[in-house]
PDB file of C-alpha atoms in Angstrom:
ATOM      1  CA  MET A 227     158.130  -1.406-141.287  1.00 45.00           C
ATOM      2  CA  ALA A 228     159.947   0.150-144.222  1.00 43.00           C
ATOM      3  CA  HIS A 229     160.408   3.830-143.515  1.00 47.00           C
ATOM      4  CA  CYS A 230     160.893   5.883-146.656  1.00 45.00           C
ATOM      5  CA  GLU A 231     160.812   9.150-144.775  1.00 48.00           C
ATOM      6  CA  HIS A 232     163.726  10.002-142.475  1.00 49.00           C
ATOM      7  CA  VAL A 233     163.001  11.497-139.066  1.00 48.00           C
ATOM      8  CA  PRO A 234     164.596  14.933-139.793  1.00 51.00           C
ATOM      9  CA  THR A 235     162.584  15.214-143.032  1.00 68.00           C
ATOM     10  CA  ALA A 236     159.371  14.241-141.241  1.00 66.00           C
ATOM     11  CA  ALA A 237     160.101  16.700-138.443  1.00 69.00           C
ATOM     12  CA  LEU A 238     160.690  19.488-140.966  1.00 78.00           C
ATOM     13  CA  ALA A 239     157.356  18.716-142.641  1.00 83.00           C
ATOM     14  CA  ALA A 240     155.630  18.762-139.244  1.00 84.00           C
ATOM     15  CA  ASP A 241     157.216  22.133-138.407  1.00 87.00           C
ATOM     16  CA  THR A 242     155.996  23.513-141.736  1.00 90.00           C
ATOM     17  CA  VAL A 243     152.444  22.344-141.045  1.00 91.00           C
ATOM     18  CA  LEU A 244     152.516  23.801-137.530  1.00 90.00           C
ATOM     19  CA  SER A 245     153.777  27.131-138.882  1.00 93.00           C
ATOM     20  CA  ARG A 246     150.894  27.205-141.364  1.00 94.00           C
ATOM     21  CA  MET A 247     148.423  26.467-138.599  1.00 94.00           C
ATOM     22  CA  ARG A 248     149.842  29.250-136.431  1.00 94.00           C
ATOM     23  CA  ALA A 249     149.610  31.723-139.327  1.00 95.00           C
ATOM     24  CA  LEU A 250     146.033  30.681-140.005  1.00 95.00           C
ATOM     25  CA  ASP A 251     145.228  31.119-136.318  1.00 94.00           C
ATOM     26  CA  THR A 252     146.140  34.801-136.512  1.00 94.00           C
ATOM     27  CA  ALA A 253     144.320  35.313-139.818  1.00 94.00           C
ATOM     28  CA  LEU A 254     140.933  33.848-138.908  1.00 94.00           C
ATOM     29  CA  PRO A 255     138.365  36.196-137.325  1.00 91.00           C
ATOM     30  CA  ALA A 256     137.564  35.403-133.695  1.00 82.00           C
ATOM     31  CA  ARG A 257     133.865  34.709-134.307  1.00 85.00           C
ATOM     32  CA  ASP A 258     134.415  32.560-137.387  1.00 96.00           C
ATOM     33  CA  GLY A 259     133.181  28.978-137.107  1.00 97.00           C
ATOM     34  CA  VAL A 260     136.287  27.593-138.807  1.00 97.00           C
ATOM     35  CA  ALA A 261     138.395  29.502-136.271  1.00 96.00           C
ATOM     36  CA  VAL A 262     136.546  27.809-133.409  1.00 95.00           C
ATOM     37  CA  PHE A 263     137.600  24.379-134.672  1.00 95.00           C
ATOM     38  CA  HIS A 264     141.057  25.552-135.696  1.00 95.00           C
ATOM     39  CA  ARG A 265     141.954  26.942-132.283  1.00 92.00           C
ATOM     40  CA  VAL A 266     141.061  23.849-130.306  1.00 89.00           C
ATOM     41  CA  TYR A 267     142.828  21.700-132.941  1.00 90.00           C
ATOM     42  CA  LEU A 268     145.963  23.831-132.729  1.00 91.00           C
ATOM     43  CA  ALA A 269     145.942  23.732-128.914  1.00 86.00           C
ATOM     44  CA  ALA A 270     145.629  19.934-128.876  1.00 82.00           C
ATOM     45  CA  THR A 271     148.392  19.603-131.501  1.00 81.00           C
ATOM     46  CA  ARG A 272     150.773  21.749-129.458  1.00 81.00           C
ATOM     47  CA  GLU A 273     150.151  19.624-126.376  1.00 76.00           C
ATOM     48  CA  ALA A 274     150.748  16.381-128.288  1.00 70.00           C
ATOM     49  CA  ARG A 275     154.086  17.288-129.902  1.00 67.00           C
ATOM     50  CA  PRO A 276     156.356  16.813-126.831  1.00 64.00           C
ATOM     51  CA  HIS A 277     154.950  13.299-126.327  1.00 57.00           C
ATOM     52  CA  LEU A 278     155.511  12.467-129.996  1.00 55.00           C
ATOM     53  CA  ARG A 279     159.181  13.461-129.888  1.00 54.00           C
ATOM     54  CA  GLY A 280     159.810  11.157-126.939  1.00 51.00           C
ATOM     55  CA  GLY A 281     159.218   7.958-128.960  1.00 52.00           C
ATOM     56  CA  ARG A 282     161.623   5.666-130.811  1.00 49.00           C
ATOM     57  CA  SER A 283     162.974   7.078-134.075  1.00 44.00           C
ATOM     58  CA  GLY A 284     160.987   4.689-136.285  1.00 53.00           C
ATOM     59  CA  ASP A 285     157.799   5.362-134.343  1.00 76.00           C
ATOM     60  CA  VAL A 286     158.412   9.108-134.569  1.00 78.00           C
ATOM     61  CA  ALA A 287     158.833   8.927-138.349  1.00 82.00           C
ATOM     62  CA  ALA A 288     155.613   6.969-138.816  1.00 88.00           C
ATOM     63  CA  ALA A 289     153.613   9.035-136.328  1.00 87.00           C
ATOM     64  CA  THR A 290     154.881  12.313-137.762  1.00 88.00           C
ATOM     65  CA  ALA A 291     154.138  11.213-141.321  1.00 90.00           C
ATOM     66  CA  LEU A 292     150.572  10.362-140.333  1.00 93.00           C
ATOM     67  CA  ASP A 293     150.166  13.665-138.463  1.00 91.00           C
ATOM     68  CA  VAL A 294     151.407  15.638-141.454  1.00 92.00           C
ATOM     69  CA  ARG A 295     149.192  13.855-143.992  1.00 94.00           C
ATOM     70  CA  PHE A 296     146.256  14.263-141.625  1.00 94.00           C
ATOM     71  CA  ALA A 297     146.724  18.007-141.068  1.00 94.00           C
ATOM     72  CA  GLU A 298     147.473  18.659-144.748  1.00 94.00           C
ATOM     73  CA  ARG A 299     144.001  17.451-145.730  1.00 96.00           C
ATOM     74  CA  TYR A 300     142.372  19.977-143.406  1.00 97.00           C
ATOM     75  CA  LEU A 301     144.650  22.768-144.633  1.00 96.00           C
ATOM     76  CA  ALA A 302     143.877  21.830-148.248  1.00 97.00           C
ATOM     77  CA  ALA A 303     140.166  22.231-147.475  1.00 97.00           C
ATOM     78  CA  VAL A 304     140.857  25.690-146.021  1.00 97.00           C
ATOM     79  CA  ASP A 305     142.863  26.630-149.111  1.00 96.00           C
ATOM     80  CA  ALA A 306     140.059  25.464-151.401  1.00 97.00           C
ATOM     81  CA  ALA A 307     137.480  27.566-149.548  1.00 95.00           C
ATOM     82  CA  GLU A 308     139.736  30.639-149.590  1.00 94.00           C
ATOM     83  CA  ASP A 309     140.311  30.224-153.341  1.00 95.00           C
ATOM     84  CA  ALA A 310     136.563  29.928-154.036  1.00 93.00           C
ATOM     85  CA  ARG A 311     136.990  26.245-154.948  1.00 95.00           C
ATOM     86  CA  ARG A 312     134.791  23.487-153.559  1.00 95.00           C
ATOM     87  CA  PRO A 313     136.317  21.783-150.519  1.00 97.00           C
ATOM     88  CA  PRO A 314     135.528  18.111-149.890  1.00 98.00           C
ATOM     89  CA  ALA A 315     131.878  17.450-149.066  1.00 98.00           C
ATOM     90  CA  CYS A 316     132.771  16.612-145.459  1.00 98.00           C
ATOM     91  CA  TRP A 317     134.037  20.176-144.906  1.00 98.00           C
ATOM     92  CA  ARG A 318     131.406  22.110-146.879  1.00 98.00           C
ATOM     93  CA  PRO A 319     128.844  22.457-144.050  1.00 98.00           C
ATOM     94  CA  LEU A 320     131.416  24.072-141.763  1.00 98.00           C
ATOM     95  CA  PHE A 321     132.452  26.576-144.431  1.00 97.00           C
ATOM     96  CA  GLN A 322     128.846  27.261-145.429  1.00 97.00           C
ATOM     97  CA  PHE A 323     127.631  27.846-141.853  1.00 97.00           C
ATOM     98  CA  ARG A 324     130.794  29.401-140.416  1.00 97.00           C
ATOM     99  CA  ARG A 325     129.082  32.787-139.820  1.00 95.00           C
ATOM    100  CA  HIS A 326     125.563  31.598-139.031  1.00 96.00           C
ATOM    101  CA  PRO A 327     124.360  33.315-135.826  1.00 94.00           C
ATOM    102  CA  GLY A 328     122.225  30.342-134.804  1.00 94.00           C
ATOM    103  CA  VAL A 329     125.115  27.867-134.663  1.00 95.00           C
ATOM    104  CA  ARG A 330     126.922  27.685-131.327  1.00 92.00           C
ATOM    105  CA  PRO A 331     130.710  27.327-130.892  1.00 92.00           C
ATOM    106  CA  PRO A 332     130.656  23.668-129.733  1.00 91.00           C
ATOM    107  CA  GLN A 333     128.766  22.760-132.915  1.00 93.00           C
ATOM    108  CA  PHE A 334     131.462  24.332-135.106  1.00 95.00           C
ATOM    109  CA  ALA A 335     134.179  22.465-133.222  1.00 94.00           C
ATOM    110  CA  LEU A 336     132.357  19.140-133.361  1.00 94.00           C
ATOM    111  CA  ALA A 337     131.574  19.520-137.066  1.00 96.00           C
ATOM    112  CA  GLY A 338     135.278  20.086-137.714  1.00 96.00           C
ATOM    113  CA  ILE A 339     136.241  17.016-135.684  1.00 95.00           C
ATOM    114  CA  ASN A 340     133.612  14.984-137.565  1.00 96.00           C
ATOM    115  CA  ALA A 341     135.043  15.993-140.966  1.00 97.00           C
ATOM    116  CA  HIS A 342     138.645  15.513-139.913  1.00 97.00           C
ATOM    117  CA  VAL A 343     138.069  12.112-138.298  1.00 96.00           C
ATOM    118  CA  GLY A 344     135.458  10.620-140.583  1.00 97.00           C
ATOM    119  CA  HIS A 345     137.085  11.494-143.906  1.00 98.00           C
ATOM    120  CA  ASP A 346     140.558  12.990-143.584  1.00 97.00           C
ATOM    121  CA  LEU A 347     141.990  10.435-141.177  1.00 97.00           C
ATOM    122  CA  ALA A 348     141.041   7.423-143.309  1.00 98.00           C
ATOM    123  CA  LEU A 349     142.684   8.969-146.376  1.00 98.00           C
ATOM    124  CA  ALA A 350     145.704  10.073-144.329  1.00 97.00           C
ATOM    125  CA  VAL A 351     146.300   6.478-143.243  1.00 97.00           C
ATOM    126  CA  VAL A 352     146.317   5.377-146.890  1.00 97.00           C
ATOM    127  CA  ASP A 353     148.580   8.301-147.865  1.00 96.00           C
ATOM    128  CA  THR A 354     151.017   7.363-145.093  1.00 95.00           C
ATOM    129  CA  CYS A 355     151.051   3.685-146.064  1.00 95.00           C
ATOM    130  CA  ARG A 356     151.966   4.677-149.618  1.00 94.00           C
ATOM    131  CA  THR A 357     154.723   6.985-148.355  1.00 91.00           C
ATOM    132  CA  LEU A 358     156.258   4.497-145.931  1.00 92.00           C
ATOM    133  CA  GLY A 359     155.611   1.342-147.944  1.00 93.00           C
ATOM    134  CA  CYS A 360     153.682  -0.362-145.170  1.00 94.00           C
ATOM    135  CA  GLU A 361     150.304  -1.936-144.443  1.00 95.00           C
ATOM    136  CA  PRO A 362     147.621  -0.182-142.357  1.00 96.00           C
ATOM    137  CA  VAL A 363     148.032  -2.736-139.551  1.00 96.00           C
ATOM    138  CA  GLU A 364     151.618  -1.489-139.128  1.00 94.00           C
ATOM    139  CA  LEU A 365     150.226   1.986-138.400  1.00 95.00           C
ATOM    140  CA  GLU A 366     147.655   0.862-135.854  1.00 95.00           C
ATOM    141  CA  ALA A 367     149.647   2.183-132.888  1.00 93.00           C
ATOM    142  CA  GLU A 368     150.075   5.539-134.633  1.00 93.00           C
ATOM    143  CA  PHE A 369     146.360   5.578-135.468  1.00 95.00           C
ATOM    144  CA  ASP A 370     145.531   4.957-131.807  1.00 94.00           C
ATOM    145  CA  ARG A 371     147.835   7.817-130.821  1.00 89.00           C
ATOM    146  CA  VAL A 372     145.961  10.124-133.214  1.00 91.00           C
ATOM    147  CA  GLY A 373     142.794   8.907-131.523  1.00 92.00           C
ATOM    148  CA  ASP A 374     144.262  10.085-128.215  1.00 88.00           C
ATOM    149  CA  LEU A 375     144.955  13.486-129.792  1.00 86.00           C
ATOM    150  CA  LEU A 376     141.360  13.679-130.975  1.00 90.00           C
ATOM    151  CA  ALA A 377     140.091  12.708-127.530  1.00 89.00           C
ATOM    152  CA  ALA A 378     142.144  15.609-126.138  1.00 84.00           C
ATOM    153  CA  LEU A 379     140.626  17.831-128.809  1.00 84.00           C
ATOM    154  CA  GLU A 380     137.131  16.781-127.760  1.00 84.00           C
ATOM    155  CA  GLU A 381     138.088  17.508-124.147  1.00 81.00           C
ATOM    156  CA  HIS A 382     139.195  21.012-125.172  1.00 77.00           C
ATOM    157  CA  VAL A 383     135.752  21.530-126.690  1.00 81.00           C
ATOM    158  CA  ARG A 384     134.055  20.523-123.463  1.00 74.00           C
ATOM    159  CA  GLU A 385     136.359  22.571-121.237  1.00 73.00           C
ATOM    160  CA  GLU A 386     136.528  25.756-123.315  1.00 70.00           C
ATOM    161  CA  LEU A 387     133.312  25.954-125.294  1.00 73.00           C
ATOM    162  CA  LEU A 388     130.584  24.341-123.200  1.00 67.00           C
ATOM    163  CA  PRO A 389     128.925  26.074-120.245  1.00 60.00           C
ATOM    164  CA  GLY A 390     130.035  25.062-116.788  1.00 58.00           C
ATOM    165  CA  PRO A 391     128.531  22.100-114.911  1.00 53.00           C
ATOM    166  CA  GLY A 392     124.804  22.490-114.436  1.00 52.00           C
ATOM    167  CA  LEU A 393     124.501  25.296-116.985  1.00 52.00           C
ATOM    168  CA  LEU A 394     123.741  23.093-119.985  1.00 53.00           C
ATOM    169  CA  ARG A 395     120.162  22.024-119.322  1.00 57.00           C
ATOM    170  CA  VAL A 396     118.844  18.583-120.192  1.00 54.00           C
ATOM    171  CA  THR A 397     116.163  20.316-122.248  1.00 54.00           C
ATOM    172  CA  ASP A 398     118.714  22.344-124.231  1.00 70.00           C
ATOM    173  CA  PRO A 399     118.784  21.069-127.854  1.00 78.00           C
ATOM    174  CA  LEU A 400     122.587  21.332-127.763  1.00 80.00           C
ATOM    175  CA  THR A 401     122.665  18.567-125.132  1.00 75.00           C
ATOM    176  CA  HIS A 402     120.934  16.145-127.478  1.00 75.00           C
ATOM    177  CA  LEU A 403     122.894  17.265-130.537  1.00 79.00           C
ATOM    178  CA  LEU A 404     126.254  16.706-128.870  1.00 77.00           C
ATOM    179  CA  GLY A 405     125.071  13.349-127.567  1.00 78.00           C
ATOM    180  CA  SER A 406     124.201  12.176-131.082  1.00 84.00           C
ATOM    181  CA  TRP A 407     127.857  11.929-132.163  1.00 89.00           C
ATOM    182  CA  SER A 408     130.492   9.585-130.728  1.00 91.00           C
ATOM    183  CA  LEU A 409     134.243   9.945-131.278  1.00 92.00           C
ATOM    184  CA  GLU A 410     134.799   6.287-130.411  1.00 93.00           C
ATOM    185  CA  ARG A 411     132.305   5.106-133.042  1.00 95.00           C
ATOM    186  CA  ALA A 412     133.740   7.537-135.588  1.00 95.00           C
ATOM    187  CA  LEU A 413     137.279   6.216-135.037  1.00 97.00           C
ATOM    188  CA  ASP A 414     136.127   2.608-135.380  1.00 97.00           C
ATOM    189  CA  ALA A 415     134.409   3.435-138.682  1.00 97.00           C
ATOM    190  CA  THR A 416     137.456   5.363-139.904  1.00 98.00           C
ATOM    191  CA  TRP A 417     139.845   2.487-139.234  1.00 98.00           C
ATOM    192  CA  SER A 418     137.550   0.153-141.173  1.00 98.00           C
ATOM    193  CA  ALA A 419     137.344   2.675-144.029  1.00 98.00           C
ATOM    194  CA  ALA A 420     141.135   3.046-144.160  1.00 98.00           C
ATOM    195  CA  ARG A 421     141.621  -0.711-144.362  1.00 98.00           C
ATOM    196  CA  ALA A 422     138.957  -0.991-147.061  1.00 98.00           C
ATOM    197  CA  LEU A 423     140.528   1.777-149.126  1.00 98.00           C
ATOM    198  CA  TRP A 424     143.927   0.129-148.865  1.00 98.00           C
ATOM    199  CA  ALA A 425     142.459  -3.176-149.991  1.00 97.00           C
ATOM    200  CA  LEU A 426     140.856  -1.377-152.957  1.00 97.00           C
ATOM    201  CA  ARG A 427     144.027   0.487-153.995  1.00 96.00           C
ATOM    202  CA  ARG A 428     144.414  -1.612-157.177  1.00 95.00           C
ATOM    203  CA  LEU A 429     140.788  -0.922-158.133  1.00 98.00           C
ATOM    204  CA  PRO A 430     140.908   2.870-158.575  1.00 96.00           C
ATOM    205  CA  ASP A 431     137.335   3.206-159.867  1.00 98.00           C
ATOM    206  CA  VAL A 432     135.896   1.324-156.900  1.00 98.00           C
ATOM    207  CA  ALA A 433     138.201   3.123-154.460  1.00 98.00           C
ATOM    208  CA  GLY A 434     137.158   6.475-155.936  1.00 98.00           C
ATOM    209  CA  GLU A 435     133.474   5.648-155.557  1.00 98.00           C
ATOM    210  CA  PHE A 436     134.037   4.448-151.989  1.00 98.00           C
ATOM    211  CA  THR A 437     135.897   7.676-151.133  1.00 98.00           C
ATOM    212  CA  GLU A 438     133.188   9.825-152.684  1.00 98.00           C
ATOM    213  CA  ARG A 439     130.451   8.077-150.721  1.00 98.00           C
ATOM    214  CA  LEU A 440     132.471   8.321-147.503  1.00 98.00           C
ATOM    215  CA  ASP A 441     132.973  12.035-148.094  1.00 98.00           C
ATOM    216  CA  ALA A 442     129.251  12.585-148.714  1.00 98.00           C
ATOM    217  CA  ALA A 443     128.171  10.580-145.654  1.00 98.00           C
ATOM    218  CA  VAL A 444     130.527  12.469-143.353  1.00 98.00           C
ATOM    219  CA  GLY A 445     129.334  15.756-144.868  1.00 98.00           C
ATOM    220  CA  PHE A 446     125.718  14.810-144.167  1.00 97.00           C
ATOM    221  CA  ALA A 447     126.537  14.141-140.515  1.00 96.00           C
ATOM    222  CA  GLY A 448     128.353  17.474-140.328  1.00 97.00           C
ATOM    223  CA  ARG A 449     125.320  19.294-141.721  1.00 97.00           C
ATOM    224  CA  MET A 450     123.165  17.771-138.986  1.00 95.00           C
ATOM    225  CA  LEU A 451     125.637  18.823-136.320  1.00 95.00           C
ATOM    226  CA  LEU A 452     125.404  22.413-137.557  1.00 96.00           C
ATOM    227  CA  THR A 453     121.612  22.667-137.223  1.00 94.00           C
ATOM    228  CA  PRO A 454     120.910  26.229-136.008  1.00 94.00           C
ATOM    229  CA  LEU A 455     119.606  26.223-132.444  1.00 89.00           C
ATOM    230  CA  PRO A 456     117.584  28.731-130.396  1.00 83.00           C
ATOM    231  CA  ASP A 457     119.411  30.615-127.645  1.00 71.00           C
TER     232      ASP A 457
END
């Protein structure tokens, strides 16, 4: 793989992103729906960083570049919402429902994961390929590692936000809502979308339409995940 981004430069970019995430963590209100997602995302990111730094230098550069592009898309959505601009469609439901009293914390977290995986990750793969001058297949190991990070993020949701064993009843609507979304299926669809977008890179009109439809579809799923539920 041709690496256009040196490891120190990539590490500096990653440190900048992490600093932004830490600052945002202190700025978001505790009961805010965006904060619910942000805090589990930040916790999973902190846990993943020591493992990332233990890899080979080339792997670290590629993995860090993908991490940075990935996180930057989420932070750009936050910036757009704070500046009264329209964030991508995939993120709009979370920002629109962030203070709704009928939406429970696990729903906020899952809606954020849905937006970040279904839309942001596919575009981040393409961004990283452009930066490093490589094909998506050369980033497959890094993509799988991001999948591991997201699995840890989902585990944080279950450990920190869901009731203890036996407390979430089978009849609780939240049980069925959480069961309607699969991280594994979302990652499979995202990898296919990233490869399709890369193949369409010389057809900007078609790629733009594909991206817009992907964004809308992920946003629709996020809106369903944020259906207000009874207590």
